[in-house]
PDB file of C-alpha atoms and ligand atoms in Angstrom:
ATOM      1  CA  MET A   1     -13.554  -3.478   6.493  1.00  0.00           C
ATOM      2  CA  LYS A   2     -11.404  -6.485   5.769  1.00  0.00           C
ATOM      3  CA  PHE A   3      -7.673  -6.223   5.036  1.00  0.00           C
ATOM      4  CA  THR A   4      -6.117  -9.240   3.309  1.00  0.00           C
ATOM      5  CA  PHE A   5      -2.363  -9.487   2.804  1.00  0.00           C
ATOM      6  CA  TYR A   6      -1.226 -11.346  -0.312  1.00  0.00           C
ATOM      7  CA  GLY A   7       2.512 -10.962   0.257  1.00  0.00           C
ATOM      8  CA  HIS A   8       5.276  -8.343  -0.246  1.00  0.00           C
ATOM      9  CA  ALA A   9       3.353  -5.070  -0.883  1.00  0.00           C
ATOM     10  CA  CYS A  10       0.156  -6.575  -2.278  1.00  0.00           C
ATOM     11  CA  PHE A  11      -3.004  -6.310  -0.226  1.00  0.00           C
ATOM     12  CA  GLN A  12      -6.734  -6.048  -0.683  1.00  0.00           C
ATOM     13  CA  ILE A  13      -9.172  -3.923   1.294  1.00  0.00           C
ATOM     14  CA  GLN A  14     -12.762  -5.026   1.101  1.00  0.00           C
ATOM     15  CA  THR A  15     -15.497  -2.578   2.099  1.00  0.00           C
ATOM     16  CA  GLU A  16     -19.274  -2.901   1.861  1.00  0.00           C
ATOM     17  CA  GLU A  17     -19.112  -1.479  -1.658  1.00  0.00           C
ATOM     18  CA  SER A  18     -15.671  -2.195  -3.090  1.00  0.00           C
ATOM     19  CA  LYS A  19     -12.615  -4.353  -3.296  1.00  0.00           C
ATOM     20  CA  LEU A  20      -9.423  -2.321  -3.583  1.00  0.00           C
ATOM     21  CA  LEU A  21      -6.240  -4.111  -4.594  1.00  0.00           C
ATOM     22  CA  PHE A  22      -2.812  -2.535  -4.145  1.00  0.00           C
ATOM     23  CA  ASP A  23       0.530  -3.245  -5.857  1.00  0.00           C
ATOM     24  CA  PRO A  24      -0.359  -6.638  -7.365  1.00  0.00           C
ATOM     25  CA  PHE A  25       3.023  -8.370  -7.512  1.00  0.00           C
ATOM     26  CA  LEU A  26       2.080 -12.058  -7.318  1.00  0.00           C
ATOM     27  CA  THR A  27       3.769 -13.919 -10.192  1.00  0.00           C
ATOM     28  CA  GLY A  28       7.399 -14.366  -9.200  1.00  0.00           C
ATOM     29  CA  ASN A  29       6.790 -13.996  -5.465  1.00  0.00           C
ATOM     30  CA  GLU A  30       7.049 -17.475  -4.006  1.00  0.00           C
ATOM     31  CA  ASN A  31       5.268 -16.259  -0.847  1.00  0.00           C
ATOM     32  CA  ALA A  32       2.296 -14.859  -2.766  1.00  0.00           C
ATOM     33  CA  ALA A  33      -0.936 -16.072  -1.219  1.00  0.00           C
ATOM     34  CA  ILE A  34      -3.137 -15.930  -4.324  1.00  0.00           C
ATOM     35  CA  MET A  35      -2.793 -16.395  -8.068  1.00  0.00           C
ATOM     36  CA  PRO A  36      -3.313 -13.378 -10.340  1.00  0.00           C
ATOM     37  CA  ASP A  37      -6.145 -15.185 -12.153  1.00  0.00           C
ATOM     38  CA  LYS A  38      -8.057 -15.568  -8.864  1.00  0.00           C
ATOM     39  CA  VAL A  39      -7.594 -12.267  -7.058  1.00  0.00           C
ATOM     40  CA  GLU A  40     -10.657 -10.023  -6.935  1.00  0.00           C
ATOM     41  CA  CYS A  41     -10.863  -6.245  -7.208  1.00  0.00           C
ATOM     42  CA  ASP A  42     -12.893  -3.383  -8.656  1.00  0.00           C
ATOM     43  CA  HIS A  43     -10.177  -0.778  -8.015  1.00  0.00           C
ATOM     44  CA  LEU A  44      -6.484  -1.403  -8.672  1.00  0.00           C
ATOM     45  CA  LEU A  45      -4.048   1.089  -7.154  1.00  0.00           C
ATOM     46  CA  ILE A  46      -0.392   1.116  -8.172  1.00  0.00           C
ATOM     47  CA  SER A  47       2.220   3.054  -6.175  1.00  0.00           C
ATOM     48  CA  HIS A  48       5.020   2.920  -8.742  1.00  0.00           C
ATOM     49  CA  ALA A  49       6.290   0.895 -11.675  1.00  0.00           C
ATOM     50  CA  HIS A  50       8.924  -1.327 -10.059  1.00  0.00           C
ATOM     51  CA  ALA A  51       8.218  -4.963 -10.887  1.00  0.00           C
ATOM     52  CA  ASP A  52       7.630  -5.877  -7.233  1.00  0.00           C
ATOM     53  CA  HIS A  53       4.649  -3.459  -7.231  1.00  0.00           C
ATOM     54  CA  PHE A  54       3.334  -3.172 -10.806  1.00  0.00           C
ATOM     55  CA  GLY A  55       3.569  -6.962 -11.057  1.00  0.00           C
ATOM     56  CA  ASP A  56       0.463  -8.555 -12.558  1.00  0.00           C
ATOM     57  CA  ALA A  57      -1.417  -5.271 -12.997  1.00  0.00           C
ATOM     58  CA  VAL A  58      -2.095  -5.809 -16.710  1.00  0.00           C
ATOM     59  CA  PRO A  59      -3.666  -9.287 -16.595  1.00  0.00           C
ATOM     60  CA  ILE A  60      -5.624  -8.396 -13.436  1.00  0.00           C
ATOM     61  CA  ALA A  61      -6.963  -5.174 -14.982  1.00  0.00           C
ATOM     62  CA  GLU A  62      -7.847  -7.012 -18.193  1.00  0.00           C
ATOM     63  CA  ARG A  63      -9.670  -9.833 -16.416  1.00  0.00           C
ATOM     64  CA  THR A  64     -11.489  -7.835 -13.720  1.00  0.00           C
ATOM     65  CA  GLY A  65     -12.126  -4.539 -15.523  1.00  0.00           C
ATOM     66  CA  ALA A  66     -11.110  -2.834 -12.255  1.00  0.00           C
ATOM     67  CA  LYS A  67     -10.503   0.906 -12.359  1.00  0.00           C
ATOM     68  CA  VAL A  68      -6.743   1.439 -12.458  1.00  0.00           C
ATOM     69  CA  ILE A  69      -5.556   4.381 -10.338  1.00  0.00           C
ATOM     70  CA  ALA A  70      -1.952   5.446 -10.971  1.00  0.00           C
ATOM     71  CA  ILE A  71       0.192   8.280 -12.304  1.00  0.00           C
ATOM     72  CA  PRO A  72      -0.294   9.133 -16.018  1.00  0.00           C
ATOM     73  CA  GLU A  73       3.044   7.570 -17.023  1.00  0.00           C
ATOM     74  CA  ILE A  74       1.927   4.190 -15.687  1.00  0.00           C
ATOM     75  CA  ILE A  75      -1.565   4.513 -17.168  1.00  0.00           C
ATOM     76  CA  ARG A  76      -0.066   5.331 -20.585  1.00  0.00           C
ATOM     77  CA  SER A  77       2.080   2.190 -20.409  1.00  0.00           C
ATOM     78  CA  LEU A  78      -1.007  -0.046 -20.168  1.00  0.00           C
ATOM     79  CA  PRO A  79      -2.445  -1.804 -23.237  1.00  0.00           C
ATOM     80  CA  ASN A  80      -5.039   0.338 -25.052  1.00  0.00           C
ATOM     81  CA  ALA A  81      -7.709  -2.249 -24.290  1.00  0.00           C
ATOM     82  CA  ILE A  82      -7.575  -1.213 -20.618  1.00  0.00           C
ATOM     83  CA  THR A  83      -9.902   1.801 -20.627  1.00  0.00           C
ATOM     84  CA  ASN A  84     -11.245   1.915 -17.065  1.00  0.00           C
ATOM     85  CA  VAL A  85      -8.478   4.158 -15.796  1.00  0.00           C
ATOM     86  CA  LYS A  86      -8.038   7.089 -13.473  1.00  0.00           C
ATOM     87  CA  PRO A  87      -4.720   8.789 -14.160  1.00  0.00           C
ATOM     88  CA  MET A  88      -3.851  11.329 -11.517  1.00  0.00           C
ATOM     89  CA  ASN A  89      -0.809  12.796  -9.882  1.00  0.00           C
ATOM     90  CA  ILE A  90       0.300  13.878  -6.433  1.00  0.00           C
ATOM     91  CA  GLY A  91      -2.499  15.956  -4.931  1.00  0.00           C
ATOM     92  CA  GLY A  92      -5.197  14.277  -6.988  1.00  0.00           C
ATOM     93  CA  THR A  93      -8.251  12.798  -5.315  1.00  0.00           C
ATOM     94  CA  TYR A  94     -10.589  10.138  -6.648  1.00  0.00           C
ATOM     95  CA  GLU A  95     -14.022   9.697  -5.138  1.00  0.00           C
ATOM     96  CA  GLY A  96     -15.217   6.113  -5.272  1.00  0.00           C
ATOM     97  CA  PRO A  97     -18.032   4.092  -3.758  1.00  0.00           C
ATOM     98  CA  PHE A  98     -15.714   3.192  -0.845  1.00  0.00           C
ATOM     99  CA  GLY A  99     -14.777   6.794   0.016  1.00  0.00           C
ATOM    100  CA  GLN A 100     -11.962   8.933  -1.349  1.00  0.00           C
ATOM    101  CA  VAL A 101      -8.332   8.328  -2.144  1.00  0.00           C
ATOM    102  CA  THR A 102      -5.694  11.046  -2.453  1.00  0.00           C
ATOM    103  CA  MET A 103      -2.368  10.473  -4.137  1.00  0.00           C
ATOM    104  CA  VAL A 104       0.567  11.695  -2.041  1.00  0.00           C
ATOM    105  CA  GLN A 105       4.335  11.904  -2.244  1.00  0.00           C
ATOM    106  CA  ALA A 106       6.698   9.000  -1.693  1.00  0.00           C
ATOM    107  CA  VAL A 107      10.483   9.303  -1.633  1.00  0.00           C
ATOM    108  CA  HIS A 108      11.837   6.539  -3.839  1.00  0.00           C
ATOM    109  CA  SER A 109      12.338   6.038  -7.592  1.00  0.00           C
ATOM    110  CA  SER A 110       9.448   5.531  -9.981  1.00  0.00           C
ATOM    111  CA  GLY A 111      10.544   2.692 -12.251  1.00  0.00           C
ATOM    112  CA  ILE A 112       9.162   4.510 -15.309  1.00  0.00           C
ATOM    113  CA  ALA A 113      10.556   7.416 -17.346  1.00  0.00           C
ATOM    114  CA  GLY A 114       9.109  10.746 -16.251  1.00  0.00           C
ATOM    115  CA  GLY A 115       7.220   9.200 -13.358  1.00  0.00           C
ATOM    116  CA  VAL A 116       7.254   9.648  -9.630  1.00  0.00           C
ATOM    117  CA  PRO A 117       6.551   7.123  -6.894  1.00  0.00           C
ATOM    118  CA  VAL A 118       3.461   7.770  -4.806  1.00  0.00           C
ATOM    119  CA  GLY A 119       1.573   6.778  -1.705  1.00  0.00           C
ATOM    120  CA  PHE A 120      -2.151   6.942  -1.025  1.00  0.00           C
ATOM    121  CA  ILE A 121      -4.312   8.299   1.787  1.00  0.00           C
ATOM    122  CA  ILE A 122      -7.761   6.746   1.807  1.00  0.00           C
ATOM    123  CA  LEU A 123     -10.716   8.076   3.764  1.00  0.00           C
ATOM    124  CA  PHE A 124     -13.182   5.234   3.906  1.00  0.00           C
ATOM    125  CA  ASN A 125     -16.921   5.864   4.174  1.00  0.00           C
ATOM    126  CA  GLU A 126     -16.892   3.378   7.027  1.00  0.00           C
ATOM    127  CA  GLY A 127     -14.950   5.928   9.079  1.00  0.00           C
ATOM    128  CA  LYS A 128     -11.338   4.765   8.999  1.00  0.00           C
ATOM    129  CA  THR A 129      -8.378   6.498   7.381  1.00  0.00           C
ATOM    130  CA  LEU A 130      -5.495   4.484   5.959  1.00  0.00           C
ATOM    131  CA  TYR A 131      -2.136   5.670   4.660  1.00  0.00           C
ATOM    132  CA  PHE A 132      -0.209   3.427   2.295  1.00  0.00           C
ATOM    133  CA  GLY A 133       3.340   4.677   1.915  1.00  0.00           C
ATOM    134  CA  GLY A 134       4.196   2.681  -1.205  1.00  0.00           C
ATOM    135  CA  ASP A 135       7.952   2.304  -1.328  1.00  0.00           C
ATOM    136  CA  THR A 136       9.409   5.230   0.550  1.00  0.00           C
ATOM    137  CA  GLY A 137      12.093   6.507   2.838  1.00  0.00           C
ATOM    138  CA  LEU A 138      11.416   8.893   5.665  1.00  0.00           C
ATOM    139  CA  PHE A 139      10.365  12.443   4.749  1.00  0.00           C
ATOM    140  CA  GLY A 140       9.276  15.415   6.806  1.00  0.00           C
ATOM    141  CA  ASP A 141       5.913  15.943   5.106  1.00  0.00           C
ATOM    142  CA  MET A 142       4.687  12.809   6.831  1.00  0.00           C
ATOM    143  CA  LYS A 143       4.178  15.279   9.693  1.00  0.00           C
ATOM    144  CA  LEU A 144       1.914  17.288   7.408  1.00  0.00           C
ATOM    145  CA  TYR A 145      -0.193  14.203   6.704  1.00  0.00           C
ATOM    146  CA  GLY A 146      -0.367  13.682  10.450  1.00  0.00           C
ATOM    147  CA  ASP A 147      -1.662  17.267  10.823  1.00  0.00           C
ATOM    148  CA  LEU A 148      -4.172  17.029   7.996  1.00  0.00           C
ATOM    149  CA  TYR A 149      -5.567  13.539   8.504  1.00  0.00           C
ATOM    150  CA  ASN A 150      -6.602  11.392  11.417  1.00  0.00           C
ATOM    151  CA  ILE A 151      -4.673   8.312  10.325  1.00  0.00           C
ATOM    152  CA  ASP A 152      -5.820   5.056  11.860  1.00  0.00           C
ATOM    153  CA  TYR A 153      -3.635   2.674   9.872  1.00  0.00           C
ATOM    154  CA  ALA A 154      -0.210   3.246   8.317  1.00  0.00           C
ATOM    155  CA  VAL A 155       0.724   0.474   5.887  1.00  0.00           C
ATOM    156  CA  LEU A 156       4.504   0.875   5.770  1.00  0.00           C
ATOM    157  CA  PRO A 157       7.418  -0.939   4.167  1.00  0.00           C
ATOM    158  CA  ILE A 158       9.939  -2.066   6.779  1.00  0.00           C
ATOM    159  CA  GLY A 159      12.426  -4.121   4.757  1.00  0.00           C
ATOM    160  CA  GLY A 160      15.134  -1.454   4.694  1.00  0.00           C
ATOM    161  CA  LYS A 161      17.696  -1.339   1.883  1.00  0.00           C
ATOM    162  CA  TYR A 162      15.174   0.073  -0.617  1.00  0.00           C
ATOM    163  CA  THR A 163      12.667   1.569   1.814  1.00  0.00           C
ATOM    164  CA  LEU A 164      12.067   2.406   5.452  1.00  0.00           C
ATOM    165  CA  ASP A 165      13.527  -0.029   7.941  1.00  0.00           C
ATOM    166  CA  PRO A 166      11.731  -0.871  11.216  1.00  0.00           C
ATOM    167  CA  GLU A 167      13.321   1.976  13.200  1.00  0.00           C
ATOM    168  CA  GLN A 168      12.480   4.491  10.477  1.00  0.00           C
ATOM    169  CA  ALA A 169       8.965   3.081  10.120  1.00  0.00           C
ATOM    170  CA  LEU A 170       8.345   3.799  13.789  1.00  0.00           C
ATOM    171  CA  ILE A 171       9.523   7.388  13.307  1.00  0.00           C
ATOM    172  CA  ALA A 172       7.256   7.621  10.247  1.00  0.00           C
ATOM    173  CA  ALA A 173       4.284   6.410  12.290  1.00  0.00           C
ATOM    174  CA  LYS A 174       5.019   9.069  14.896  1.00  0.00           C
ATOM    175  CA  PHE A 175       5.203  11.752  12.181  1.00  0.00           C
ATOM    176  CA  LEU A 176       1.912  10.448  10.769  1.00  0.00           C
ATOM    177  CA  ARG A 177       0.380  10.172  14.240  1.00  0.00           C
ATOM    178  CA  ALA A 178      -0.865   6.773  13.121  1.00  0.00           C
ATOM    179  CA  LYS A 179      -2.565   4.590  15.693  1.00  0.00           C
ATOM    180  CA  THR A 180      -1.530   1.333  14.049  1.00  0.00           C
ATOM    181  CA  ILE A 181       1.319   0.213  11.771  1.00  0.00           C
ATOM    182  CA  ILE A 182       0.735  -2.644   9.360  1.00  0.00           C
ATOM    183  CA  PRO A 183       4.269  -3.647   8.279  1.00  0.00           C
ATOM    184  CA  ILE A 184       4.800  -4.966   4.749  1.00  0.00           C
ATOM    185  CA  HIS A 185       7.601  -5.238   2.160  1.00  0.00           C
ATOM    186  CA  TYR A 186       9.973  -7.425   4.202  1.00  0.00           C
ATOM    187  CA  ASN A 187      11.188 -11.051   4.252  1.00  0.00           C
ATOM    188  CA  THR A 188      10.250 -11.563   0.606  1.00  0.00           C
ATOM    189  CA  TRP A 189      13.967 -11.929  -0.107  1.00  0.00           C
ATOM    190  CA  ASP A 190      17.103 -12.192   2.030  1.00  0.00           C
ATOM    191  CA  VAL A 191      18.103  -8.562   1.322  1.00  0.00           C
ATOM    192  CA  ILE A 192      14.999  -7.259   3.099  1.00  0.00           C
ATOM    193  CA  GLN A 193      15.014  -9.667   6.043  1.00  0.00           C
ATOM    194  CA  GLN A 194      13.558  -8.068   9.202  1.00  0.00           C
ATOM    195  CA  ASP A 195      12.034  -9.145  12.493  1.00  0.00           C
ATOM    196  CA  PRO A 196       8.646  -7.415  12.833  1.00  0.00           C
ATOM    197  CA  GLU A 197       8.360  -8.529  16.473  1.00  0.00           C
ATOM    198  CA  LYS A 198      11.103  -6.031  17.373  1.00  0.00           C
ATOM    199  CA  LEU A 199       9.063  -3.271  15.759  1.00  0.00           C
ATOM    200  CA  LYS A 200       6.013  -4.456  17.670  1.00  0.00           C
ATOM    201  CA  LYS A 201       7.859  -4.207  20.986  1.00  0.00           C
ATOM    202  CA  ALA A 202       9.280  -0.781  20.119  1.00  0.00           C
ATOM    203  CA  GLY A 203       5.827   0.399  19.020  1.00  0.00           C
ATOM    204  CA  GLU A 204       4.260  -0.711  22.293  1.00  0.00           C
ATOM    205  CA  LYS A 205       6.629   1.616  24.178  1.00  0.00           C
ATOM    206  CA  GLU A 206       5.410   4.523  22.021  1.00  0.00           C
ATOM    207  CA  GLY A 207       1.732   3.621  22.264  1.00  0.00           C
ATOM    208  CA  ILE A 208       1.618   2.577  18.612  1.00  0.00           C
ATOM    209  CA  GLU A 209       0.044  -0.764  17.800  1.00  0.00           C
ATOM    210  CA  VAL A 210       1.874  -2.967  15.278  1.00  0.00           C
ATOM    211  CA  ARG A 211      -0.304  -5.542  13.566  1.00  0.00           C
ATOM    212  CA  ILE A 212       1.828  -8.260  12.031  1.00  0.00           C
ATOM    213  CA  ILE A 213       0.084 -10.107   9.219  1.00  0.00           C
ATOM    214  CA  GLN A 214       1.317 -13.080   7.179  1.00  0.00           C
ATOM    215  CA  PRO A 215       0.633 -13.634   3.477  1.00  0.00           C
ATOM    216  CA  GLY A 216      -2.802 -15.194   3.099  1.00  0.00           C
ATOM    217  CA  GLU A 217      -4.135 -13.803   6.380  1.00  0.00           C
ATOM    218  CA  SER A 218      -6.980 -11.328   6.774  1.00  0.00           C
ATOM    219  CA  MET A 219      -7.926  -8.986   9.580  1.00  0.00           C
ATOM    220  CA  MET A 220     -10.717  -6.551  10.256  1.00  0.00           C
ATOM    221  CA  LEU A 221      -9.870  -2.851  10.240  1.00  0.00           C
TER     222      LEU A 221
HETATM  223 NI1   NI B 301      10.259   0.207  -5.507  1.00  0.00          NI
HETATM  224 MN1   MN B 302       9.525  -2.412  -3.680  1.00  0.00          MN
END
């Protein structure tokens, strides 16, 4: 599988069968590594409705026809012309050609009336399991996810201020029993400035790999 980081919290995972795009905030992010009229996906997953996550969801969904996976409040906010949708809520699972994705709790605000923020746990057919925390702080049920799933990759925000900071992200990875942290959601703006190398060093001491990726870069999972 190929993981491509487009900046902030936007990334694509390409499997044999599918291209999943997450939190497509591109317009307005000067570090964004692709334009919304170029990015490819057949599934579009949105963690919550804050502008730095929902972003270009509407034009991307309209152009690609990708299946939009999000809470019902977000789905209902989309133009009626977007019909390839999968509204679900925390606990819901969608089975796709790539594997299955379960919507899980995040501790944050939702950015839309009546909504909740979410994360996703994805079991890929190719054998890997990936947790995307969305925007979240630390919460104890991360330990539950660590019990229930064999998490290979934890894609975690580390910017602090609005989400986990690097120290908290390392605790989260321990709760999750994740083998690898992929840090995102930092250095987009001054208020979320962080040094991921410090997290990498701290992770090494705990036996947790930290894979630092820059906008526009890809890596194999
Ligand atoms: Ni947010
Ligand atoms: Mn955010």
